Tab-separated table of N, CA, C and O in Angstrom:
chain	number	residue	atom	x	y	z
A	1	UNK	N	-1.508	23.629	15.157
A	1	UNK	CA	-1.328	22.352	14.487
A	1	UNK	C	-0.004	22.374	13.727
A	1	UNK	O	0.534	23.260	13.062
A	2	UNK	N	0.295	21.336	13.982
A	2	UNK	CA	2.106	21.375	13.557
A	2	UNK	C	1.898	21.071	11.713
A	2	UNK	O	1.005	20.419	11.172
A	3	UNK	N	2.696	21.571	11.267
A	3	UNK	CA	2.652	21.652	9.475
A	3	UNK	C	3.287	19.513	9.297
A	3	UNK	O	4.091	18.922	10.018
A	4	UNK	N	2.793	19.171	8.537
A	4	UNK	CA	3.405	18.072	7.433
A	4	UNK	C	4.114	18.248	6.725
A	4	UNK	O	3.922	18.913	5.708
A	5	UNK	N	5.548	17.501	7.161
A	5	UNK	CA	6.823	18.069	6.093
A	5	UNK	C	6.394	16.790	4.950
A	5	UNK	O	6.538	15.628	5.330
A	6	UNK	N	6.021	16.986	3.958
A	6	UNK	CA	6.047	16.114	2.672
A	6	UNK	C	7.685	15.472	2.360
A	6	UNK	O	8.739	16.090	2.212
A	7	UNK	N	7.413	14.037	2.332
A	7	UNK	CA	8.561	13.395	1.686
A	7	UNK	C	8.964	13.562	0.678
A	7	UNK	O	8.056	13.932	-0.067
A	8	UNK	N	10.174	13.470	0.043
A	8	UNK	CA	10.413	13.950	-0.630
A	8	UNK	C	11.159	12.181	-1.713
A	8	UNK	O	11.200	12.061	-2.938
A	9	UNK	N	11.473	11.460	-0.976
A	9	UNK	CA	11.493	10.281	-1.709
A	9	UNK	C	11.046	9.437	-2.412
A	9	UNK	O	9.900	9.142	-2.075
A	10	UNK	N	11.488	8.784	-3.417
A	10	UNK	CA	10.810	8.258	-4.354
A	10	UNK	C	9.517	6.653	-3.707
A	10	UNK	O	9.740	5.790	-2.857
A	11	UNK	N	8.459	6.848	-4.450
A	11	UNK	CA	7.489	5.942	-3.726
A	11	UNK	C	6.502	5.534	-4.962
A	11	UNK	O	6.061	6.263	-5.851
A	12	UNK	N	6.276	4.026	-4.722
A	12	UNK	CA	5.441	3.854	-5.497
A	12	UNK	C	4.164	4.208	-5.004
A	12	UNK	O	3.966	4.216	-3.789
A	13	UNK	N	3.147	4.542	-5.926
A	13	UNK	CA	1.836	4.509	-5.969
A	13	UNK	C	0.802	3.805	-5.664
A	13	UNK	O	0.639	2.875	-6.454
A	14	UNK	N	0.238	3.851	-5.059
A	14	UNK	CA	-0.885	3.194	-4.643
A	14	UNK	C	-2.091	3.456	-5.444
A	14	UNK	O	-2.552	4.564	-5.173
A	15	UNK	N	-3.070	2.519	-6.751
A	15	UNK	CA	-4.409	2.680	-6.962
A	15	UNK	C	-5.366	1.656	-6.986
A	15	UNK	O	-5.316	0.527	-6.497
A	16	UNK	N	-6.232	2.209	-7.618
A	16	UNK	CA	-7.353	1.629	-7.190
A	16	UNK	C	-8.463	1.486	-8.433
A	16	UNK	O	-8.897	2.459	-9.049
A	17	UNK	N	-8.845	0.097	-8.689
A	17	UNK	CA	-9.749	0.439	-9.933
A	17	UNK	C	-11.071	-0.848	-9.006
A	17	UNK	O	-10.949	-1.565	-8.013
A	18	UNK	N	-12.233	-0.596	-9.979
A	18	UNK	CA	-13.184	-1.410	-9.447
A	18	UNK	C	-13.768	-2.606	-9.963
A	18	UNK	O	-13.212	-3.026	-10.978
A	19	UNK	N	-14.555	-3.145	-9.620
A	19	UNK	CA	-14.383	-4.781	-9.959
A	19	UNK	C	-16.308	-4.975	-9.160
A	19	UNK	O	-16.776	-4.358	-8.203
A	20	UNK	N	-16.939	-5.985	-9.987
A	20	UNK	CA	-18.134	-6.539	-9.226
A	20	UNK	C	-18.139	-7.720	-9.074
A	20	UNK	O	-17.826	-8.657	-9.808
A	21	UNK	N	-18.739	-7.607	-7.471
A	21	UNK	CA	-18.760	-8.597	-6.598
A	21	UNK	C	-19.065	-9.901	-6.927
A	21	UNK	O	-18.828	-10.152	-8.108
A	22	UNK	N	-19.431	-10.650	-6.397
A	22	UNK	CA	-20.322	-11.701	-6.720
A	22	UNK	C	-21.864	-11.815	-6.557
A	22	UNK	O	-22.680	-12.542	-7.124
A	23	UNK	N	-22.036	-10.596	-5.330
A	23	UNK	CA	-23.259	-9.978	-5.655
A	23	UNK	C	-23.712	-9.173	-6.079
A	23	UNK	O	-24.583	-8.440	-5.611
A	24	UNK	N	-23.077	-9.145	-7.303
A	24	UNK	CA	-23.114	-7.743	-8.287
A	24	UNK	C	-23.004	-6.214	-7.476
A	24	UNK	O	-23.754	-5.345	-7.919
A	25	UNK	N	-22.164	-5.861	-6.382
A	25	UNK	CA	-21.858	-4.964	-6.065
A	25	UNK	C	-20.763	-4.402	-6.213
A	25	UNK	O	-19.742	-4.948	-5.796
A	26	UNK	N	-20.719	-2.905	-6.984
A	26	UNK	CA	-19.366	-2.690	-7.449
A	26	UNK	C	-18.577	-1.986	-6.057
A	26	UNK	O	-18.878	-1.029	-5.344
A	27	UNK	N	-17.228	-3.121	-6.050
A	27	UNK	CA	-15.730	-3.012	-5.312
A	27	UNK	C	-14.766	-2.692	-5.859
A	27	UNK	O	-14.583	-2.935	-7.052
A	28	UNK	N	-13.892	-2.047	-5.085
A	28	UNK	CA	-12.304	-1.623	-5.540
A	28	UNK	C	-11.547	-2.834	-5.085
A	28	UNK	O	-11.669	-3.545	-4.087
A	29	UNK	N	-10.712	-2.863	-6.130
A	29	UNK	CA	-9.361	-3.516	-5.675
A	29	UNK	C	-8.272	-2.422	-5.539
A	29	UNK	O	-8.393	-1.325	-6.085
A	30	UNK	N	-7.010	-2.833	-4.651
A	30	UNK	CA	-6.277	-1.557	-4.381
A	30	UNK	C	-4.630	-2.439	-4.888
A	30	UNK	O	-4.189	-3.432	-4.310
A	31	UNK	N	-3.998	-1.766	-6.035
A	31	UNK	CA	-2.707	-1.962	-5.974
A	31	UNK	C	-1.500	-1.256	-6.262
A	31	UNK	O	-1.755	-0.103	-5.913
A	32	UNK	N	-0.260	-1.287	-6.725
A	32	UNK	CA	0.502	-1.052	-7.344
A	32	UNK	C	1.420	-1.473	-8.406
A	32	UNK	O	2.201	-2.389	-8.149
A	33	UNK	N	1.428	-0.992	-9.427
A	33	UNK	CA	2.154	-2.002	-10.573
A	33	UNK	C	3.050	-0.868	-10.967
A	33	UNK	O	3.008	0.332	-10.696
A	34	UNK	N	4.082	-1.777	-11.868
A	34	UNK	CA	5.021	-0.970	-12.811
A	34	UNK	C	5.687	-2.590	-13.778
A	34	UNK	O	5.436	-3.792	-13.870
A	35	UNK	N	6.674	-1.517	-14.337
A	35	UNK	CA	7.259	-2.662	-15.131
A	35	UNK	C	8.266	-3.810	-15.167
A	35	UNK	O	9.403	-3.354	-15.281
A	36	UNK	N	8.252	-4.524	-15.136
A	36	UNK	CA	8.943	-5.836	-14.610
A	36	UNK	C	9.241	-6.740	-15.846
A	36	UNK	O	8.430	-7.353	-16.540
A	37	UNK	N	10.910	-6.663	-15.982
A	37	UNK	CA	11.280	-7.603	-17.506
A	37	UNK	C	10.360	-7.204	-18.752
A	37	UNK	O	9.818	-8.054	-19.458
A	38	UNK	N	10.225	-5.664	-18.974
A	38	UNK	CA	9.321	-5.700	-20.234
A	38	UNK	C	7.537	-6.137	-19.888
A	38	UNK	O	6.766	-6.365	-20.819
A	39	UNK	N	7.135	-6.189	-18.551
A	39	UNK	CA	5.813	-6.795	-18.811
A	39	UNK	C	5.321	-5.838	-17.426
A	39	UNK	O	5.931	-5.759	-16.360
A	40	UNK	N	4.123	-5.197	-17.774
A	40	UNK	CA	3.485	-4.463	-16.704
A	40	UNK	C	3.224	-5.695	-15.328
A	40	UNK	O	3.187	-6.849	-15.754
A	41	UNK	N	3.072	-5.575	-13.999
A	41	UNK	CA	2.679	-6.039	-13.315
A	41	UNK	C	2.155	-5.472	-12.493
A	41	UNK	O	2.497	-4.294	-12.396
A	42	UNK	N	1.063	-5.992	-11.476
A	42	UNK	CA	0.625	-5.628	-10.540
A	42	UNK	C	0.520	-6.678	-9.296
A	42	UNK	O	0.440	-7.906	-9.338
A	43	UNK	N	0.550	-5.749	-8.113
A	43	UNK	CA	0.562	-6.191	-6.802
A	43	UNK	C	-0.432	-5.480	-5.649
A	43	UNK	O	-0.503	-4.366	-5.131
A	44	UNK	N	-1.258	-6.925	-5.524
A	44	UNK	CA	-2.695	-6.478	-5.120
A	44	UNK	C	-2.375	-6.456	-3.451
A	44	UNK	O	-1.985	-7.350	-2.700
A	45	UNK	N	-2.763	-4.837	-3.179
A	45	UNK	CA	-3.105	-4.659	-1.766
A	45	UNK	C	-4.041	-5.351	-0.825
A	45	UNK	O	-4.709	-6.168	-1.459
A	46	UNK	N	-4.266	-5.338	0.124
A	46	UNK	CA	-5.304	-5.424	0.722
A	46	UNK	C	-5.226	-4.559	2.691
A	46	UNK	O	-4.285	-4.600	3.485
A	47	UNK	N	-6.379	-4.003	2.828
A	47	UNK	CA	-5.795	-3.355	4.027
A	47	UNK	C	-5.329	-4.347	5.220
A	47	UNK	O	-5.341	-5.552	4.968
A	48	UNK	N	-4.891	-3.882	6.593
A	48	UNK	CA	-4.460	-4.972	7.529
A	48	UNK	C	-5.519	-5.499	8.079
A	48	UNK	O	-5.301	-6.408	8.880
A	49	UNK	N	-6.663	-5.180	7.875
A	49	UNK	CA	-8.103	-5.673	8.649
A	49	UNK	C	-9.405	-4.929	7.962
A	49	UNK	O	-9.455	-3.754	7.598
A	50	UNK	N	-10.376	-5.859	7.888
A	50	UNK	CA	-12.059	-5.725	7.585
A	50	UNK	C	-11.836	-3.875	7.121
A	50	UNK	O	-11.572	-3.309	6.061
A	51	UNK	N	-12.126	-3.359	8.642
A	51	UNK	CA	-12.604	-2.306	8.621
A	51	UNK	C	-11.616	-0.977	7.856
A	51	UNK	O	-11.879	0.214	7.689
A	52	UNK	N	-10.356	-1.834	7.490
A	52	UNK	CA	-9.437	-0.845	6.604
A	52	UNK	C	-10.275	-0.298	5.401
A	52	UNK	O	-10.387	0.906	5.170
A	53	UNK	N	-10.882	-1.333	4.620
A	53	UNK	CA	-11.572	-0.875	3.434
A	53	UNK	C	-12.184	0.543	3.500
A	53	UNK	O	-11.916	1.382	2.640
A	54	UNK	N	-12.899	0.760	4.398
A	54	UNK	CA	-13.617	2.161	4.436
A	54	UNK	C	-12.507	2.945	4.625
A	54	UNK	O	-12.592	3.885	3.835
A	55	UNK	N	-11.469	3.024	5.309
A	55	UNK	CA	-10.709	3.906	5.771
A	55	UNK	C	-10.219	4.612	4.350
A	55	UNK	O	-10.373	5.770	3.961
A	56	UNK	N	-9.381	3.146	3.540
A	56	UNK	CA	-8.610	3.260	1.832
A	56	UNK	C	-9.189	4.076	1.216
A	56	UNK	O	-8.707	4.956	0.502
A	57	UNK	N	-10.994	3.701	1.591
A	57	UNK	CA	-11.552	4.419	0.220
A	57	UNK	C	-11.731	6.462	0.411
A	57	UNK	O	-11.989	7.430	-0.306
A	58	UNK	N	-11.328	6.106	2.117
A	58	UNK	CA	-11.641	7.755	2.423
A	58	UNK	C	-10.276	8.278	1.887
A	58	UNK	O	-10.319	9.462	1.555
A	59	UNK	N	-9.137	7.690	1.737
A	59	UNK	CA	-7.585	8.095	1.286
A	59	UNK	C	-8.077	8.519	0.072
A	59	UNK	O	-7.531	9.604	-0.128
A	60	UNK	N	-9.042	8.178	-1.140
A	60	UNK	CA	-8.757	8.087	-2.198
A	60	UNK	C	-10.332	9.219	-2.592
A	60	UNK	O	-10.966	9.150	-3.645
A	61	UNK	N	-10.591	10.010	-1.624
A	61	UNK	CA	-11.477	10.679	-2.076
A	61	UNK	C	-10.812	11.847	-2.695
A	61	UNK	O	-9.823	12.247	-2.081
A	62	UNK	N	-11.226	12.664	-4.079
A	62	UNK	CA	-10.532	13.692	-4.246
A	62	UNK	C	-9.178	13.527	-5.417
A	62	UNK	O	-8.676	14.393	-6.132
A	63	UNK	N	-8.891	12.275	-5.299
A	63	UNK	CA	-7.433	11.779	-6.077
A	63	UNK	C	-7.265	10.326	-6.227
A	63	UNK	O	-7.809	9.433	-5.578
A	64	UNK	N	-6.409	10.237	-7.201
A	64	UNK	CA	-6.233	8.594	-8.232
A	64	UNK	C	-5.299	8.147	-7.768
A	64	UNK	O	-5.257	6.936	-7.984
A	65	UNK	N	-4.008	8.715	-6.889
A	65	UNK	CA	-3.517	7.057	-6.621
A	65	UNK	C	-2.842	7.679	-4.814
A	65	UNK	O	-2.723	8.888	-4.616
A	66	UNK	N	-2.643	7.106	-4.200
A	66	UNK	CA	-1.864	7.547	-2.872
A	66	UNK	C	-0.784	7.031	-2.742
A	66	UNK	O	-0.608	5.880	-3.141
A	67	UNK	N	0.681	8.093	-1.873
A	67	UNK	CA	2.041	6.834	-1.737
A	67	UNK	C	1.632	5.447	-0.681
A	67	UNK	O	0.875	5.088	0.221
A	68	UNK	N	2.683	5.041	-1.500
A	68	UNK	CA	2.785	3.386	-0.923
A	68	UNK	C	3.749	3.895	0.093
A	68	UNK	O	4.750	4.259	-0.523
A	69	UNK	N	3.931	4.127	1.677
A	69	UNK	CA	5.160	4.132	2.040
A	69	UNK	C	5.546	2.460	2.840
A	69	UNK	O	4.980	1.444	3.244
A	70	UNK	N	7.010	3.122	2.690
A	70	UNK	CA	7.641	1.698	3.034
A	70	UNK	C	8.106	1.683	4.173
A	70	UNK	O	8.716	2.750	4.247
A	71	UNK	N	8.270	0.890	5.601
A	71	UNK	CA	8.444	1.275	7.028
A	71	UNK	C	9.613	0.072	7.623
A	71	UNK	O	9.092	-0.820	8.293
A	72	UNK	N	11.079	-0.015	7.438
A	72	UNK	CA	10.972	-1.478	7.823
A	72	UNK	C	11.037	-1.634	9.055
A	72	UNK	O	10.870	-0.637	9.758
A	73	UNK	N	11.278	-2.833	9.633
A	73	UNK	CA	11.409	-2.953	11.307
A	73	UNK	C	12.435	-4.015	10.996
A	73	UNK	O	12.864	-4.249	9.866
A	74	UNK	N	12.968	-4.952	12.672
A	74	UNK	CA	13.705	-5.524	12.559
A	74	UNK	C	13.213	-5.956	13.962
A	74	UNK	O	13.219	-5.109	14.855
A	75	UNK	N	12.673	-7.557	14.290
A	75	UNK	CA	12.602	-7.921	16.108
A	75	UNK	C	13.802	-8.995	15.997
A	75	UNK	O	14.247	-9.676	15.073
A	76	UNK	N	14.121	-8.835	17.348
A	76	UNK	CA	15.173	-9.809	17.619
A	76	UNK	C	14.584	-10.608	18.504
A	76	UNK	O	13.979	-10.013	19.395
A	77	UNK	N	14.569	-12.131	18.548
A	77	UNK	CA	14.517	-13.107	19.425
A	77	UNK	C	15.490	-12.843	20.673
A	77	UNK	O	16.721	-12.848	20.629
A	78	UNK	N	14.643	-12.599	21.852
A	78	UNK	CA	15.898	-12.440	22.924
A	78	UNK	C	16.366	-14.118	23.018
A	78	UNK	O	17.585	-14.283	23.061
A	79	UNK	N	15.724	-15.062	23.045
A	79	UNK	CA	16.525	-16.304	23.299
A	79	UNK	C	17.488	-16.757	22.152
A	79	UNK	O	18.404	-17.487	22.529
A	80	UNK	N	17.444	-16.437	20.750
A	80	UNK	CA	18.475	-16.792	19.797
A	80	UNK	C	19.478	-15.469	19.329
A	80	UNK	O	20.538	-15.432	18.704
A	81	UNK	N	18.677	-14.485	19.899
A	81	UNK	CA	19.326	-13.491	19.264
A	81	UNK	C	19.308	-13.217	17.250
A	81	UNK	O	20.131	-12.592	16.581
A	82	UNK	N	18.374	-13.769	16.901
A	82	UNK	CA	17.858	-13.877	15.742
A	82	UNK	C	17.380	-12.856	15.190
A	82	UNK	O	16.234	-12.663	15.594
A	83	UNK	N	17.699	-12.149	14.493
A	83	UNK	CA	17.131	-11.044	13.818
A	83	UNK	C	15.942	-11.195	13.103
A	83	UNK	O	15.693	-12.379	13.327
A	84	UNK	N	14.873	-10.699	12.255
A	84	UNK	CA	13.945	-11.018	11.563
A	84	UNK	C	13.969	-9.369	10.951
A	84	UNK	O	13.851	-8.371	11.663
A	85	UNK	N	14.093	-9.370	9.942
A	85	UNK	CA	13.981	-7.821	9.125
A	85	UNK	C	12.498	-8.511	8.160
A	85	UNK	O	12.037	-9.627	7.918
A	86	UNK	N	12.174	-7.130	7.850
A	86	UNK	CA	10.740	-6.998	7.275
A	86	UNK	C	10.705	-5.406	6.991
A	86	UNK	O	11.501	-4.477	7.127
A	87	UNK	N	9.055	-5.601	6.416
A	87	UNK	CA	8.894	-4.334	5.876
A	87	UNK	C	7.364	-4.182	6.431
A	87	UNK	O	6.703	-5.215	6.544
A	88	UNK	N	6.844	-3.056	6.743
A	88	UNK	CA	5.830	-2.181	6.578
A	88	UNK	C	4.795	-1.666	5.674
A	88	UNK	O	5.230	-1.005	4.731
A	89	UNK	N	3.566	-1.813	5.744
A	89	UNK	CA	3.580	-0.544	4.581
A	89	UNK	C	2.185	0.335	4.854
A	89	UNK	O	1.107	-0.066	5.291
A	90	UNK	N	2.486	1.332	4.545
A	90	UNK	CA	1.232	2.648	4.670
A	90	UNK	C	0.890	3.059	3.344
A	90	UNK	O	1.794	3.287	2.541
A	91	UNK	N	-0.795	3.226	2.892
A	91	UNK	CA	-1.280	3.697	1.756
A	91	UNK	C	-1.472	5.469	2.809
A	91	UNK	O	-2.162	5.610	3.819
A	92	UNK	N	-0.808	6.313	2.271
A	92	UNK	CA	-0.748	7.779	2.495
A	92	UNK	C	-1.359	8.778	1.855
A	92	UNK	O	-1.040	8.653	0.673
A	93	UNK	N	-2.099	9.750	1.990
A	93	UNK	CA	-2.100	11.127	1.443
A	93	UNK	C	-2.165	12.127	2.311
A	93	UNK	O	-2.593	11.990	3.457
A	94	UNK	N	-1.616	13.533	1.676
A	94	UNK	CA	-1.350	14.649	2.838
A	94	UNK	C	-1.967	15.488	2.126
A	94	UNK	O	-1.541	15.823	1.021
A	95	UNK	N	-3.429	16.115	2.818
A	95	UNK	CA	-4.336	17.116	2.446
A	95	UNK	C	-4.046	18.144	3.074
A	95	UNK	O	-3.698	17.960	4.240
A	96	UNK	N	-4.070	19.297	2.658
A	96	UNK	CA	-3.668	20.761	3.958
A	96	UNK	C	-3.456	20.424	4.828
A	96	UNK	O	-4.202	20.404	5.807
A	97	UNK	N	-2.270	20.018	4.741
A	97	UNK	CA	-0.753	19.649	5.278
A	97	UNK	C	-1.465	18.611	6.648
A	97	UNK	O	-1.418	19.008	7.813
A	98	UNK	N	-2.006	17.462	6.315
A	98	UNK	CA	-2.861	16.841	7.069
A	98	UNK	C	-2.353	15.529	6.649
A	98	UNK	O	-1.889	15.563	5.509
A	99	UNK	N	-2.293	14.227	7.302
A	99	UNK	CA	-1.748	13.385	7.014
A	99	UNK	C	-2.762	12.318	7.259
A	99	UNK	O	-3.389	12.252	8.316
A	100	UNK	N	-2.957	11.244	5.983
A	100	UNK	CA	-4.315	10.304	6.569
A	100	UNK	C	-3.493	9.003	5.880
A	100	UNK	O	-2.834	9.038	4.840
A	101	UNK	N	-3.693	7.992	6.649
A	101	UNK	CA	-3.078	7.037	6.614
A	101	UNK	C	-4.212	5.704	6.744
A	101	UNK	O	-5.382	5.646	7.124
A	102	UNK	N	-3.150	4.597	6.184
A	102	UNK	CA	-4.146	3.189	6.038
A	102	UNK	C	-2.873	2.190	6.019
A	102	UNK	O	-2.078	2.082	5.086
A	103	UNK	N	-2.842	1.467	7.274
A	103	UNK	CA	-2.407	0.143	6.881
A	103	UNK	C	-2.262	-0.769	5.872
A	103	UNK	O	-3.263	-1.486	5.861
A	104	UNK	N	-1.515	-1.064	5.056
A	104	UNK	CA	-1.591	-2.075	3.949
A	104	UNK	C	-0.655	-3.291	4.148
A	104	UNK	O	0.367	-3.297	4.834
A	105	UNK	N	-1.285	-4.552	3.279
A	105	UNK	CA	-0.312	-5.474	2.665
A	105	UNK	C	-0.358	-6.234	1.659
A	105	UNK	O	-1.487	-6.386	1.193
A	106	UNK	N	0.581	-6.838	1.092
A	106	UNK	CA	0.238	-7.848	-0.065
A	106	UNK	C	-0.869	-8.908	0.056
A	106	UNK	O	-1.044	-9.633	1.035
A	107	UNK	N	-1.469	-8.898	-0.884
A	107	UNK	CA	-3.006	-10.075	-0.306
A	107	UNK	C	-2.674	-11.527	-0.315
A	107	UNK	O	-3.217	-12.366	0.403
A	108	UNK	N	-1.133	-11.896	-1.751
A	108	UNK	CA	-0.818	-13.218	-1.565
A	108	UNK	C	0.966	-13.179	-1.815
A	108	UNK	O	1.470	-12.257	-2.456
A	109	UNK	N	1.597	-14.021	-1.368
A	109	UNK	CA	3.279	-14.064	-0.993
A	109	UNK	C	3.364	-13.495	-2.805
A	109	UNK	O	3.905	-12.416	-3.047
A	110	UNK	N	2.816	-14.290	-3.864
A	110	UNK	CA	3.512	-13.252	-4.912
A	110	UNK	C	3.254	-12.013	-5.072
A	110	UNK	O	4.109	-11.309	-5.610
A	111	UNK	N	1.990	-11.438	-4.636
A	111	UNK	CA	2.193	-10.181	-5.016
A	111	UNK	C	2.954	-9.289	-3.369
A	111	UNK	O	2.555	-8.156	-3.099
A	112	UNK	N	3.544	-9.680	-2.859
A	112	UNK	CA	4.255	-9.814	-2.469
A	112	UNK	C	6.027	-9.789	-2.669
A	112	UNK	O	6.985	-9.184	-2.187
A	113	UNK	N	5.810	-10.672	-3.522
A	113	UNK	CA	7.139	-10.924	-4.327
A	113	UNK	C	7.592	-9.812	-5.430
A	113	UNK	O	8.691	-9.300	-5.643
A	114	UNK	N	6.415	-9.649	-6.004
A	114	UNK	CA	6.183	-8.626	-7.182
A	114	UNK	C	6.299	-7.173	-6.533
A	114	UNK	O	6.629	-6.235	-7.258
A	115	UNK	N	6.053	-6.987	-5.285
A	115	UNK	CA	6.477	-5.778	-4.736
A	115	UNK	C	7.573	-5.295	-4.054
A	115	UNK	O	7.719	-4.099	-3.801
A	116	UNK	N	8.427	-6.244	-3.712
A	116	UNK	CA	9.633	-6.274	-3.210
A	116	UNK	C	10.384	-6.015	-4.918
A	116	UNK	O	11.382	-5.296	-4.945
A	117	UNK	N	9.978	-6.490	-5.995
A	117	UNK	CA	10.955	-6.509	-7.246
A	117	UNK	C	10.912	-4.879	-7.488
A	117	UNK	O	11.853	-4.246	-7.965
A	118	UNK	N	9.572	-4.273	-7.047
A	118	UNK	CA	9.198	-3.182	-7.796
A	118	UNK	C	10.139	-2.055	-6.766
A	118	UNK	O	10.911	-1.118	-6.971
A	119	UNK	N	9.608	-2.709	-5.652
A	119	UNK	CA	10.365	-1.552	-4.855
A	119	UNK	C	12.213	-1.427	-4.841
A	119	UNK	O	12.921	-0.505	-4.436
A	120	UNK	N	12.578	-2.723	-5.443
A	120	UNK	CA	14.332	-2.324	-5.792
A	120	UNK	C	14.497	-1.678	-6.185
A	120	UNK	O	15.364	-0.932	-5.728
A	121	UNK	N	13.660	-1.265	-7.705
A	121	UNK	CA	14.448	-0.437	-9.049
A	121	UNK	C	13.857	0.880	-8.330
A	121	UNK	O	13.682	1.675	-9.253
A	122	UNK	N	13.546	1.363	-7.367
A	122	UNK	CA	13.531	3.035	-6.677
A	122	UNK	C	14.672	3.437	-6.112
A	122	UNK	O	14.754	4.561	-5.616
């Protein structure tokens, strides 16, 4: 089994605190915050699909927050030749030298917004 070279770049955090349902069942919400103009913020995750949830919560067995990594891409329209840049993102942790991963994204365009601010000042 090939070793996990650990990144070594700066990344925000990924956590997780919990919250009850509406049918009184206690849920996690998953985000990342820091500081923005003097005022803490946060930017609420959500995985890329349903069945992510179980996956997140297996990331977070053992430990309090996982990296946020950042992935960008870029498609080009072959008929305009139009670029479209974007970003990625993976909730990560690397256990004996093991790598477990989860799809993520912003749940609404501001926190969204709020994560693009956070991820400049790195």
């Amino acid at each position: 089994m090939a070793k996990v070279e650990k990144e070594e770049k700066k990344c925000l955090k990924v956590e997780r605190e919990t919250y009850d349902s509406k049918s009184k069942e206690e849920r996690y919400t998953y985000f990342v915050k820091g500081v923005l103009r003097g005022k803490e913020m946060k930017a609420s995750l959500i995985p890329s699909d349903i069945g992510g949830y179980e996956l997140l919560d297996m990331l977070f067995i053992g430990t309090e927050s996982v990296d946020l990594i950042v992935d960008p891409f870029e498609i080009v329209n072959k008929d305009t030749g139009e670029v479209m840049k974007g970003n990625s993102y993976i909730a990560r942790v690397i256990e004996n030298d093991e790598k477990f991963e989860c799809p993520v994204k912003p749940r609404q365009k501001s926190d969204k917004a709020i994560l693009d601010m956070l991820l400049s000042r790195l």
